[in-house]
Each structure stands twice: as C-alpha cells, then as structure tokens.
Amino acid sequence: MIVRTSQLRKDYGSTVALRNVDLQVPSGSVYGLVGPNGAGKTTLLGVLAGLRRPTSGTVEIDAEWTKVAVLPDTPQFDAWLTGREVVDLARSLTDASVPASRVDEVLEQAGLADAARRTVGGYSRGMLQRLGVASTVVGRPTLLMLDEPSSALDPAGRREVLDLVARLRGEATVIFSSHILGDVQEVCDTVGILRAGELLFQGPINRLLVGSAVPTYRLRMRPPSEAAVSALRDAPWVRSIERVSGEEVRIFVESVEAAEKHLAAALAGTDVRIVSFGPEAATLEQVFLELTS
Amino acid sequence: MNLWRLEWLRLVRTKRWIALVGVYVFFGLLGPLTARYLAEILERFGGGVEVTFPPPVPADGMIQYISNVSQMGLLVAVVVAAGSLGFDAKPEMGVFLRTRVSEVWDILVPRLIVTFLAIAASFVLGALAAWYETVVLIGSLPVGGTLAGIGYGLLYLALVVAVVAAAASRAKSVLSTVLITILVLLVMPIIGVVEAVGEWLPSHLVGALADIPAGAGIGDFVPAAGVTVVFVGLSLWLAVRWSAAREL
C-alpha cells in the first residue's frame, strides 16, 4: 500500500468531516474516491497532502514528499506567467534535477505546446486544468492526488483530462476524486465510496460491480409478452420485474446462479417470442446509489 | 524559474514597480518644490489674499517629502506587499506552492526580501530626489543626518513588510491583509501621542528623515529603532508560525 490511513478523523467544530477512515491505496493503482458533494473527498485529500491536520488517526504515505503531487479542483496560477513558466516553476520546486526538456515534454502531452508561451490569464478552464495536470506530472511523481479534475469541464475538456489520467497508469499511483461516476468507472481500477465522511466501501471496482448490486437480467421479447412476465413474476428466484419498454423488461434475481439455471426453462414454458436475454452489468452509479441511499 | 525570479517577474510584469517608484519619486520631486514655492502657490490660488511664510529652510524639503510618502507611499507599499505575501488568498495558488516546498519559510523568504528591496529602493530614490531638489532650490542638508534619516525610514519599512507578512498569514484576502496592516500601523501613532511612550514606538522613525535635518539628534531615534528591530523579529516569527499552522 502506498497510502494507508488508520481511524482518520477530521472535525470542523461540531461538524465531522471524516469519521474513522481506514483508506488503503494499492501501489500502482488508479484509485477513485467517489461520493456526493460534501462527502469529505476534498478534506481527505487535503489531509493526505498535508494541507490539513487530522483531528485524530494516522496517515502513512510510502513515498518521498517530493514525489507526491497534488492538483486542486480548480487550479489557479499567476495570470502573468506563461504556461511554460508555470510548469518550469513546478519542475524546479519539485525536483530541480529533472531536465528542463521535461517541461516541453509534459506540455506536449497535455496538448499545450502551442499555448506554452502565452500567459495563463488567457487560458480557458480546460487549458488551466490540463496545465495543472502538466505541473503535477513534470516532477515524475510516484503518487498523484487529483481533486475533481474533470468535474467542471465541457465534454471535450473532460475527455482530454481523462485521457491524461489514463496515460498515467503504470507510471504512478493516482488518487482521483470525483462525483462523476462514469469518469471513475472509466479510468479507475480501485474505488472508495465516501458518504458523510464514512468510507462505505473500498476495493477493486470489478468486485464492487459484481458483488454489491442486485443481479439483473435484461430480456427483450416480441409482444404480446404478458405471459412471460407473469410466469417470471411467480418464480421464487425472481425478486422483481421492471418494464423498460413495451418489448423489454429488467429482471432482478436472487442470484446469478439461479437465473442461469432457471431463466431459459421458464421462458421456454411460455409461447412468447424471445429476442434476447442476458445478464446486465451493474454500473458504478447503480452500486453507488444502492450503497448511499 | 524559481521563487526569486517569480517575485521579480511579479514586480515587473504587473507594473507594481512603476507604482512604487512612481509614487515615491513623484513626492520626492514635489516635496521640496512645494516647500520652496508654497507662498507663491497659495498667493496665486488664494484670490489675492497675501500669505506670509517664513523663508523655507532645507529641512522643509524633507518634511514635505515625508508628510506625503508616510500616507500615500505607505499605502502603495502595503498594497504591493500584501499582493505578494498573501499567497494563500487564493487557496489553489497556495496549494501549488505549499505542496512543492518542505517549509513555508521557503515561500516567504523570497517574497519578503524582494518586496522589501523594491519598497526600500523606491523610498531611497524618492529621498535622493527630494535631497537633490532641496539642495538646488533651498539649500544643503547635513549628509550624515540625512543618511541616518533614510536608514531609520528603511527600518520602519522593514517593519511594515513584516507586519504585512503576519497579517497575510491570518487574513483570507489581500484586502483584509491591507486593512489589518493599516490598522496596526495607525494604532502606533495614536499610542505615540503619549510623549513618554512615543519616542519608543516604531512610528517615531517615520519622521526621522524630516526631524534630523531640522535639528533632532541621530541618537534620539535609537530607542525606537531598537523596539522596531524587536517588532520586525516578532512579526516575522508570527508570520512563519501562523503560515505553517494554516490549513487550506
């Protein structure tokens, strides 16, 4: 584990921002820290980065502090500096032994090579975000903490930032906080779900998606389909059925095993014309809502 | 690029140096001119009223310079210093710097020194301009006393910068940093109304450049200089302590 916290608690007066959080971030992972607004994501990253002091508990980071980089949600820089100067300042402060050519390299990766000599006062929001990412990676960090790096961007800007994060896989451990679950599902391999300062779940994202949500099947039929719906509704291994459209239903089952064993036979016993059926992969959004509701 | 060059660029690219040098040199040139021609100016704009003044003496040139820069010049200096030392006023900028240095002192030192040097250079340039013009228009000033007065003025400006640093480490914006600093600087002359206390206060140094050429002794300002040195140290200690304890 590159990051490990134990019973981490942070109070702001009478408000508890973090409640006994035991965070474990595997080395080399892209860890998605998800939660609704006010869940404590920024506070947790602030404590990990040393910008806030915990009320109690411990933080262990298995990386040199010069190799830990932090990107706030809305990075800001002195407007009269050029993009290249910002990244070069980040390089010299983080690790002056990193060659200056690295500055141009990360600006190129961030798609800012053409704007590198312009002052950042004229940069768009997306460009500032990408400049922030370039500034965090220029010192070749082993641990990056990105706080909502894509939340306020337009679709094109969001795509660029997600691609930048995806490229970091294998080069560094990334902690990526977001309330946009699709982004987390796309780039993260490990996830932690925070709600009201409590860590409700953490682990590989695949385990979360398979293990936590109610198993669901999606079935398409030619109308009339009432006979099939009626037969399934009476089956003991079916929890409930939700009609998606005239031709399609979602079947919530007790277990995948039970559905695999009985679903085909139950449908065969009716005269309904079946177009297709199969298990429906749970989305992070479904799991998240299930855990946090 | 490093934190020293960053401060230099802040002065040059934001034109803050022009504001500093401009205000001090302007009043440096205006002060002796006003002292020399005050009677004529008032006569011209006084609607025929004859105003009689004693003939100007060389010290009047510096008195005019100090009376102007101790208000307008000081305000500009405080605003410029607050803009540089309030690096946490925008937390995202504070995060950029704080997560890349081992101690907050690393951020503060270049800002303190470059800002002080810029303010000090402007004050000295203004004083030299006032000195030159006083010699040309009114008469010569004592070299030793005038240099000592400039030195005392610089010591007071060091305190101003240190107080700004301490205020910035607590304040949430540049404006509140400016207001806190001005409040602290205003309290001193108010307390200084009590004569026994006044000569020990840093604010006593403000008038040294005017008072010494006018006849005050160089040694008269030593107690205030001693207290000022202590206050500078205290303010810097508070600035570092409060900045290090600050959460973003």
mmCIF file of N, CA, C and O in Angstrom, chain A residues 109-162:
data_model
loop_
_atom_site.group_PDB
_atom_site.id
_atom_site.type_symbol
_atom_site.label_atom_id
_atom_site.label_comp_id
_atom_site.label_asym_id
_atom_site.label_seq_id
_atom_site.Cartn_x
_atom_site.Cartn_y
_atom_site.Cartn_z
ATOM 1 N N GLN A 109 2.371 16.616 -24.060
ATOM 2 C CA GLN A 109 1.405 15.565 -23.677
ATOM 3 C C GLN A 109 0.055 16.160 -23.284
ATOM 4 O O GLN A 109 -0.993 15.559 -23.506
ATOM 5 N N ALA A 110 0.114 17.356 -22.693
ATOM 6 C CA ALA A 110 -1.121 17.995 -22.238
ATOM 7 C C ALA A 110 -1.800 18.774 -23.367
ATOM 8 O O ALA A 110 -2.843 19.403 -23.144
ATOM 9 N N GLY A 111 -1.205 18.756 -24.538
ATOM 10 C CA GLY A 111 -1.790 19.466 -25.676
ATOM 11 C C GLY A 111 -1.667 20.977 -25.553
ATOM 12 O O GLY A 111 -2.489 21.728 -26.087
ATOM 13 N N LEU A 112 -0.613 21.420 -24.845
ATOM 14 C CA LEU A 112 -0.450 22.858 -24.621
ATOM 15 C C LEU A 112 0.818 23.414 -25.264
ATOM 16 O O LEU A 112 1.226 24.535 -24.950
ATOM 17 N N ALA A 113 1.433 22.628 -26.127
ATOM 18 C CA ALA A 113 2.702 23.068 -26.722
ATOM 19 C C ALA A 113 2.537 24.403 -27.454
ATOM 20 O O ALA A 113 3.382 25.297 -27.329
ATOM 21 N N ASP A 114 1.441 24.555 -28.177
ATOM 22 C CA ASP A 114 1.242 25.790 -28.951
ATOM 23 C C ASP A 114 0.944 26.991 -28.062
ATOM 24 O O ASP A 114 1.188 28.134 -28.448
ATOM 25 N N ALA A 115 0.381 26.731 -26.875
ATOM 26 C CA ALA A 115 -0.006 27.827 -25.975
ATOM 27 C C ALA A 115 1.040 28.061 -24.884
ATOM 28 O O ALA A 115 0.817 28.897 -23.999
ATOM 29 N N ALA A 116 2.159 27.332 -24.960
ATOM 30 C CA ALA A 116 3.124 27.346 -23.851
ATOM 31 C C ALA A 116 3.702 28.731 -23.579
ATOM 32 O O ALA A 116 4.053 29.048 -22.450
ATOM 33 N N ARG A 117 3.794 29.550 -24.614
ATOM 34 C CA ARG A 117 4.420 30.868 -24.414
ATOM 35 C C ARG A 117 3.398 31.981 -24.225
ATOM 36 O O ARG A 117 3.754 33.153 -24.189
ATOM 37 N N ARG A 118 2.143 31.577 -24.097
ATOM 38 C CA ARG A 118 1.102 32.577 -23.801
ATOM 39 C C ARG A 118 0.918 32.682 -22.303
ATOM 40 O O ARG A 118 1.074 31.700 -21.584
ATOM 41 N N THR A 119 0.533 33.868 -21.817
ATOM 42 C CA THR A 119 0.286 33.988 -20.374
ATOM 43 C C THR A 119 -1.007 33.261 -20.020
ATOM 44 O O THR A 119 -1.966 33.245 -20.798
ATOM 45 N N VAL A 120 -1.027 32.661 -18.828
ATOM 46 C CA VAL A 120 -2.146 31.778 -18.482
ATOM 47 C C VAL A 120 -3.431 32.552 -18.197
ATOM 48 O O VAL A 120 -4.499 31.950 -18.117
ATOM 49 N N GLY A 121 -3.323 33.867 -18.084
ATOM 50 C CA GLY A 121 -4.522 34.685 -17.912
ATOM 51 C C GLY A 121 -5.492 34.525 -19.078
ATOM 52 O O GLY A 121 -6.693 34.718 -18.919
ATOM 53 N N GLY A 122 -4.973 34.122 -20.243
ATOM 54 C CA GLY A 122 -5.819 33.940 -21.419
ATOM 55 C C GLY A 122 -6.219 32.495 -21.642
ATOM 56 O O GLY A 122 -6.822 32.179 -22.663
ATOM 57 N N TYR A 123 -5.898 31.608 -20.709
ATOM 58 C CA TYR A 123 -6.228 30.188 -20.876
ATOM 59 C C TYR A 123 -7.699 29.934 -20.542
ATOM 60 O O TYR A 123 -8.263 30.569 -19.644
ATOM 61 N N SER A 124 -8.279 28.954 -21.228
ATOM 62 C CA SER A 124 -9.648 28.521 -20.894
ATOM 63 C C SER A 124 -9.587 27.630 -19.657
ATOM 64 O O SER A 124 -8.502 27.220 -19.215
ATOM 65 N N ARG A 125 -10.767 27.314 -19.127
ATOM 66 C CA ARG A 125 -10.842 26.461 -17.945
ATOM 67 C C ARG A 125 -10.193 25.087 -18.188
ATOM 68 O O ARG A 125 -9.446 24.576 -17.360
ATOM 69 N N GLY A 126 -10.480 24.536 -19.370
ATOM 70 C CA GLY A 126 -9.902 23.236 -19.704
ATOM 71 C C GLY A 126 -8.385 23.301 -19.834
ATOM 72 O O GLY A 126 -7.677 22.385 -19.416
ATOM 73 N N MET A 127 -7.899 24.394 -20.417
ATOM 74 C CA MET A 127 -6.443 24.544 -20.561
ATOM 75 C C MET A 127 -5.779 24.673 -19.196
ATOM 76 O O MET A 127 -4.705 24.115 -18.959
ATOM 77 N N LEU A 128 -6.432 25.399 -18.280
ATOM 78 C CA LEU A 128 -5.867 25.539 -16.926
ATOM 79 C C LEU A 128 -5.803 24.176 -16.234
ATOM 80 O O LEU A 128 -4.844 23.863 -15.533
ATOM 81 N N GLN A 129 -6.862 23.376 -16.459
ATOM 82 C CA GLN A 129 -6.889 22.055 -15.832
ATOM 83 C C GLN A 129 -5.755 21.196 -16.389
ATOM 84 O O GLN A 129 -5.062 20.509 -15.647
ATOM 85 N N ARG A 130 -5.575 21.260 -17.712
ATOM 86 C CA ARG A 130 -4.501 20.463 -18.324
ATOM 87 C C ARG A 130 -3.124 20.990 -17.903
ATOM 88 O O ARG A 130 -2.188 20.225 -17.710
ATOM 89 N N LEU A 131 -3.038 22.323 -17.741
ATOM 90 C CA LEU A 131 -1.780 22.900 -17.255
ATOM 91 C C LEU A 131 -1.506 22.398 -15.831
ATOM 92 O O LEU A 131 -0.357 22.116 -15.465
ATOM 93 N N GLY A 132 -2.584 22.296 -15.043
ATOM 94 C CA GLY A 132 -2.443 21.762 -13.684
ATOM 95 C C GLY A 132 -1.932 20.337 -13.701
ATOM 96 O O GLY A 132 -1.023 19.979 -12.935
ATOM 97 N N VAL A 133 -2.482 19.530 -14.588
ATOM 98 C CA VAL A 133 -2.020 18.139 -14.691
ATOM 99 C C VAL A 133 -0.549 18.112 -15.123
ATOM 100 O O VAL A 133 0.267 17.375 -14.551
ATOM 101 N N ALA A 134 -0.200 18.952 -16.117
ATOM 102 C CA ALA A 134 1.197 19.004 -16.579
ATOM 103 C C ALA A 134 2.131 19.397 -15.438
ATOM 104 O O ALA A 134 3.220 18.837 -15.278
ATOM 105 N N SER A 135 1.680 20.332 -14.599
ATOM 106 C CA SER A 135 2.509 20.784 -13.466
ATOM 107 C C SER A 135 2.665 19.690 -12.413
ATOM 108 O O SER A 135 3.680 19.654 -11.719
ATOM 109 N N THR A 136 1.662 18.826 -12.300
ATOM 110 C CA THR A 136 1.778 17.774 -11.285
ATOM 111 C C THR A 136 2.645 16.613 -11.772
ATOM 112 O O THR A 136 3.286 15.958 -10.959
ATOM 113 N N VAL A 137 2.651 16.366 -13.077
ATOM 114 C CA VAL A 137 3.418 15.204 -13.551
ATOM 115 C C VAL A 137 4.856 15.549 -13.930
ATOM 116 O O VAL A 137 5.667 14.645 -14.114
ATOM 117 N N VAL A 138 5.180 16.850 -14.008
ATOM 118 C CA VAL A 138 6.512 17.227 -14.520
ATOM 119 C C VAL A 138 7.647 16.677 -13.650
ATOM 120 O O VAL A 138 8.711 16.328 -14.162
ATOM 121 N N GLY A 139 7.415 16.564 -12.363
ATOM 122 C CA GLY A 139 8.475 16.060 -11.466
ATOM 123 C C GLY A 139 8.497 14.553 -11.340
ATOM 124 O O GLY A 139 9.144 14.012 -10.465
ATOM 125 N N ARG A 140 7.815 13.869 -12.237
ATOM 126 C CA ARG A 140 7.697 12.400 -12.223
ATOM 127 C C ARG A 140 7.321 11.895 -10.831
ATOM 128 O O ARG A 140 8.059 11.143 -10.196
ATOM 129 N N PRO A 141 6.132 12.280 -10.349
ATOM 130 C CA PRO A 141 5.723 11.852 -9.005
ATOM 131 C C PRO A 141 5.376 10.366 -8.978
ATOM 132 O O PRO A 141 5.024 9.791 -10.011
ATOM 133 N N THR A 142 5.474 9.796 -7.788
ATOM 134 C CA THR A 142 5.050 8.400 -7.639
ATOM 135 C C THR A 142 3.617 8.336 -7.121
ATOM 136 O O THR A 142 2.977 7.303 -7.217
ATOM 137 N N LEU A 143 3.148 9.451 -6.551
ATOM 138 C CA LEU A 143 1.766 9.497 -6.058
ATOM 139 C C LEU A 143 1.132 10.820 -6.471
ATOM 140 O O LEU A 143 1.668 11.889 -6.172
ATOM 141 N N LEU A 144 0.005 10.739 -7.158
ATOM 142 C CA LEU A 144 -0.728 11.950 -7.569
ATOM 143 C C LEU A 144 -2.097 11.964 -6.919
ATOM 144 O O LEU A 144 -2.770 10.935 -6.873
ATOM 145 N N MET A 145 -2.483 13.110 -6.430
ATOM 146 C CA MET A 145 -3.826 13.265 -5.883
ATOM 147 C C MET A 145 -4.545 14.326 -6.716
ATOM 148 O O MET A 145 -4.132 15.488 -6.725
ATOM 149 N N LEU A 146 -5.578 13.910 -7.414
ATOM 150 C CA LEU A 146 -6.306 14.809 -8.310
ATOM 151 C C LEU A 146 -7.710 15.006 -7.751
ATOM 152 O O LEU A 146 -8.482 14.048 -7.660
ATOM 153 N N ASP A 147 -8.019 16.228 -7.379
ATOM 154 C CA ASP A 147 -9.313 16.508 -6.763
ATOM 155 C C ASP A 147 -10.293 17.000 -7.834
ATOM 156 O O ASP A 147 -10.130 18.102 -8.350
ATOM 157 N N GLU A 148 -11.258 16.178 -8.157
ATOM 158 C CA GLU A 148 -12.298 16.526 -9.135
ATOM 159 C C GLU A 148 -11.691 17.153 -10.395
ATOM 160 O O GLU A 148 -12.081 18.257 -10.790
ATOM 161 N N PRO A 149 -10.758 16.478 -11.039
ATOM 162 C CA PRO A 149 -10.055 17.139 -12.153
ATOM 163 C C PRO A 149 -10.917 17.372 -13.382
ATOM 164 O O PRO A 149 -10.544 18.152 -14.243
ATOM 165 N N SER A 150 -12.070 16.704 -13.469
ATOM 166 C CA SER A 150 -12.854 16.832 -14.705
ATOM 167 C C SER A 150 -14.259 17.366 -14.457
ATOM 168 O O SER A 150 -15.045 17.498 -15.386
ATOM 169 N N SER A 151 -14.565 17.715 -13.217
ATOM 170 C CA SER A 151 -15.970 17.969 -12.869
ATOM 171 C C SER A 151 -16.561 19.218 -13.512
ATOM 172 O O SER A 151 -17.749 19.261 -13.795
ATOM 173 N N ALA A 152 -15.741 20.237 -13.734
ATOM 174 C CA ALA A 152 -16.327 21.488 -14.228
ATOM 175 C C ALA A 152 -15.989 21.751 -15.692
ATOM 176 O O ALA A 152 -16.059 22.876 -16.149
ATOM 177 N N LEU A 153 -15.610 20.693 -16.396
ATOM 178 C CA LEU A 153 -15.176 20.897 -17.782
ATOM 179 C C LEU A 153 -16.261 20.510 -18.768
ATOM 180 O O LEU A 153 -17.152 19.701 -18.457
ATOM 181 N N ASP A 154 -16.167 21.073 -19.978
ATOM 182 C CA ASP A 154 -17.095 20.666 -21.034
ATOM 183 C C ASP A 154 -16.670 19.275 -21.512
ATOM 184 O O ASP A 154 -15.597 18.776 -21.138
ATOM 185 N N PRO A 155 -17.518 18.607 -22.313
ATOM 186 C CA PRO A 155 -17.202 17.218 -22.692
ATOM 187 C C PRO A 155 -15.814 17.056 -23.318
ATOM 188 O O PRO A 155 -15.110 16.088 -23.001
ATOM 189 N N ALA A 156 -15.417 18.005 -24.163
ATOM 190 C CA ALA A 156 -14.110 17.861 -24.814
ATOM 191 C C ALA A 156 -12.985 18.003 -23.788
ATOM 192 O O ALA A 156 -12.020 17.226 -23.790
ATOM 193 N N GLY A 157 -13.123 18.976 -22.902
ATOM 194 C CA GLY A 157 -12.103 19.183 -21.862
ATOM 195 C C GLY A 157 -12.029 17.993 -20.927
ATOM 196 O O GLY A 157 -10.941 17.575 -20.510
ATOM 197 N N ARG A 158 -13.204 17.426 -20.620
ATOM 198 C CA ARG A 158 -13.250 16.273 -19.723
ATOM 199 C C ARG A 158 -12.538 15.083 -20.364
ATOM 200 O O ARG A 158 -11.774 14.372 -19.717
ATOM 201 N N ARG A 159 -12.793 14.904 -21.632
ATOM 202 C CA ARG A 159 -12.158 13.792 -22.352
ATOM 203 C C ARG A 159 -10.645 13.935 -22.320
ATOM 204 O O ARG A 159 -9.912 12.976 -22.083
ATOM 205 N N GLU A 160 -10.162 15.161 -22.544
ATOM 206 C CA GLU A 160 -8.707 15.376 -22.562
ATOM 207 C C GLU A 160 -8.094 15.050 -21.212
ATOM 208 O O GLU A 160 -7.045 14.400 -21.115
ATOM 209 N N VAL A 161 -8.764 15.494 -20.133
ATOM 210 C CA VAL A 161 -8.208 15.249 -18.798
ATOM 211 C C VAL A 161 -8.257 13.755 -18.464
ATOM 212 O O VAL A 161 -7.294 13.192 -17.924
ATOM 213 N N LEU A 162 -9.351 13.088 -18.831
ATOM 214 C CA LEU A 162 -9.450 11.647 -18.556
ATOM 215 C C LEU A 162 -8.372 10.875 -19.316
ATOM 216 O O LEU A 162 -7.783 9.929 -18.782
#
